[in-house]
Amino acid sequence: MVNINYSYRGECFLGETLRIITAPVKRGHKSFVLRHEIIKQDGSTPIDGLATCLIMDMKAHKAIPVPNWIAEHFPD
């Protein structure tokens, strides 16, 4: 990840049933953005935000194009 931006609006406690949603938002040539939400049983969203991810060639230490198996999950 190269950038994480989450908004904290409330607490989550041990033992609570939570729904975690991760959804594709936007894709660039070498990066993509995912939206994350934590939703409580009462429907409130105590935490949500965006994470920008980058695909790296670990040997070359350089960003590479987003692979098709990831890209296919994003809207055009």
Tab-separated table of C-alpha atoms in Angstrom:
chain	number	residue	atom	x	y	z
A	1	MET	CA	0.000	0.000	0.000
A	2	VAL	CA	1.200	3.463	-0.789
A	3	ASN	CA	-1.596	5.494	0.799
A	4	ILE	CA	-4.209	4.694	3.438
A	5	ASN	CA	-6.955	7.140	4.422
A	6	TYR	CA	-9.540	5.896	6.941
A	7	SER	CA	-12.201	7.811	8.834
A	8	TYR	CA	-12.807	6.687	12.410
A	9	ARG	CA	-16.299	7.540	13.650
A	10	GLY	CA	-16.858	5.069	16.460
A	11	GLU	CA	-15.681	2.055	18.382
A	12	CYS	CA	-15.830	-1.657	17.674
A	13	PHE	CA	-15.613	-4.060	20.583
A	14	LEU	CA	-14.392	-7.610	21.054
A	15	GLY	CA	-17.291	-10.006	20.513
A	16	GLU	CA	-19.296	-7.707	18.226
A	17	THR	CA	-20.523	-9.096	14.933
A	18	LEU	CA	-19.129	-6.891	12.185
A	19	ARG	CA	-19.418	-6.951	8.421
A	20	ILE	CA	-16.230	-6.041	6.564
A	21	ILE	CA	-16.629	-4.875	2.966
A	22	THR	CA	-13.783	-4.401	0.517
A	23	ALA	CA	-14.688	-3.115	-2.946
A	24	PRO	CA	-12.688	-2.031	-5.996
A	25	VAL	CA	-12.977	1.702	-6.715
A	26	LYS	CA	-10.476	2.782	-9.351
A	27	ARG	CA	-7.630	1.291	-11.344
A	28	GLY	CA	-4.661	3.028	-12.866
A	29	HIS	CA	-1.861	1.532	-14.938
A	30	LYS	CA	0.311	0.559	-11.940
A	31	SER	CA	-1.969	1.156	-8.952
A	32	PHE	CA	-5.513	0.605	-7.761
A	33	VAL	CA	-7.794	1.900	-5.015
A	34	LEU	CA	-9.885	-0.241	-2.663
A	35	ARG	CA	-12.698	0.997	-0.431
A	36	HIS	CA	-13.001	-0.594	3.014
A	37	GLU	CA	-15.984	-0.378	5.357
A	38	ILE	CA	-16.723	-1.869	8.751
A	39	ILE	CA	-20.465	-2.094	9.365
A	40	LYS	CA	-22.035	-2.902	12.725
A	41	GLN	CA	-25.243	-4.892	13.246
A	42	ASP	CA	-27.174	-1.649	13.800
A	43	GLY	CA	-26.139	-0.485	10.307
A	44	SER	CA	-23.691	2.161	11.473
A	45	THR	CA	-20.291	2.489	9.826
A	46	PRO	CA	-17.686	3.253	12.496
A	47	ILE	CA	-14.761	2.995	10.084
A	48	ASP	CA	-14.421	3.460	6.335
A	49	GLY	CA	-11.802	4.626	3.929
A	50	LEU	CA	-9.651	4.146	0.874
A	51	ALA	CA	-6.371	2.327	0.332
A	52	THR	CA	-4.174	2.882	-2.714
A	53	CYS	CA	-2.150	-0.204	-3.623
A	54	LEU	CA	0.817	-0.604	-5.931
A	55	ILE	CA	2.105	-3.777	-7.585
A	56	MET	CA	5.868	-4.196	-7.257
A	57	ASP	CA	8.479	-6.312	-8.983
A	58	MET	CA	10.333	-7.420	-5.860
A	59	LYS	CA	13.596	-8.141	-7.697
A	60	ALA	CA	13.722	-4.886	-9.667
A	61	HIS	CA	12.127	-2.822	-6.846
A	62	LYS	CA	9.927	-1.053	-9.393
A	63	ALA	CA	6.196	-0.669	-9.888
A	64	ILE	CA	4.713	-2.886	-12.593
A	65	PRO	CA	1.355	-2.800	-14.414
A	66	VAL	CA	-1.649	-4.122	-12.521
A	67	PRO	CA	-2.060	-7.798	-13.518
A	68	ASN	CA	-5.190	-8.762	-15.465
A	69	TRP	CA	-6.416	-11.052	-12.669
A	70	ILE	CA	-6.686	-7.940	-10.461
A	71	ALA	CA	-7.693	-5.448	-13.187
A	72	GLU	CA	-10.750	-7.499	-14.194
A	73	HIS	CA	-12.416	-6.657	-10.854
A	74	PHE	CA	-12.466	-2.904	-11.528
A	75	PRO	CA	-15.017	-0.904	-13.505
A	76	ASP	CA	-13.706	0.540	-16.775
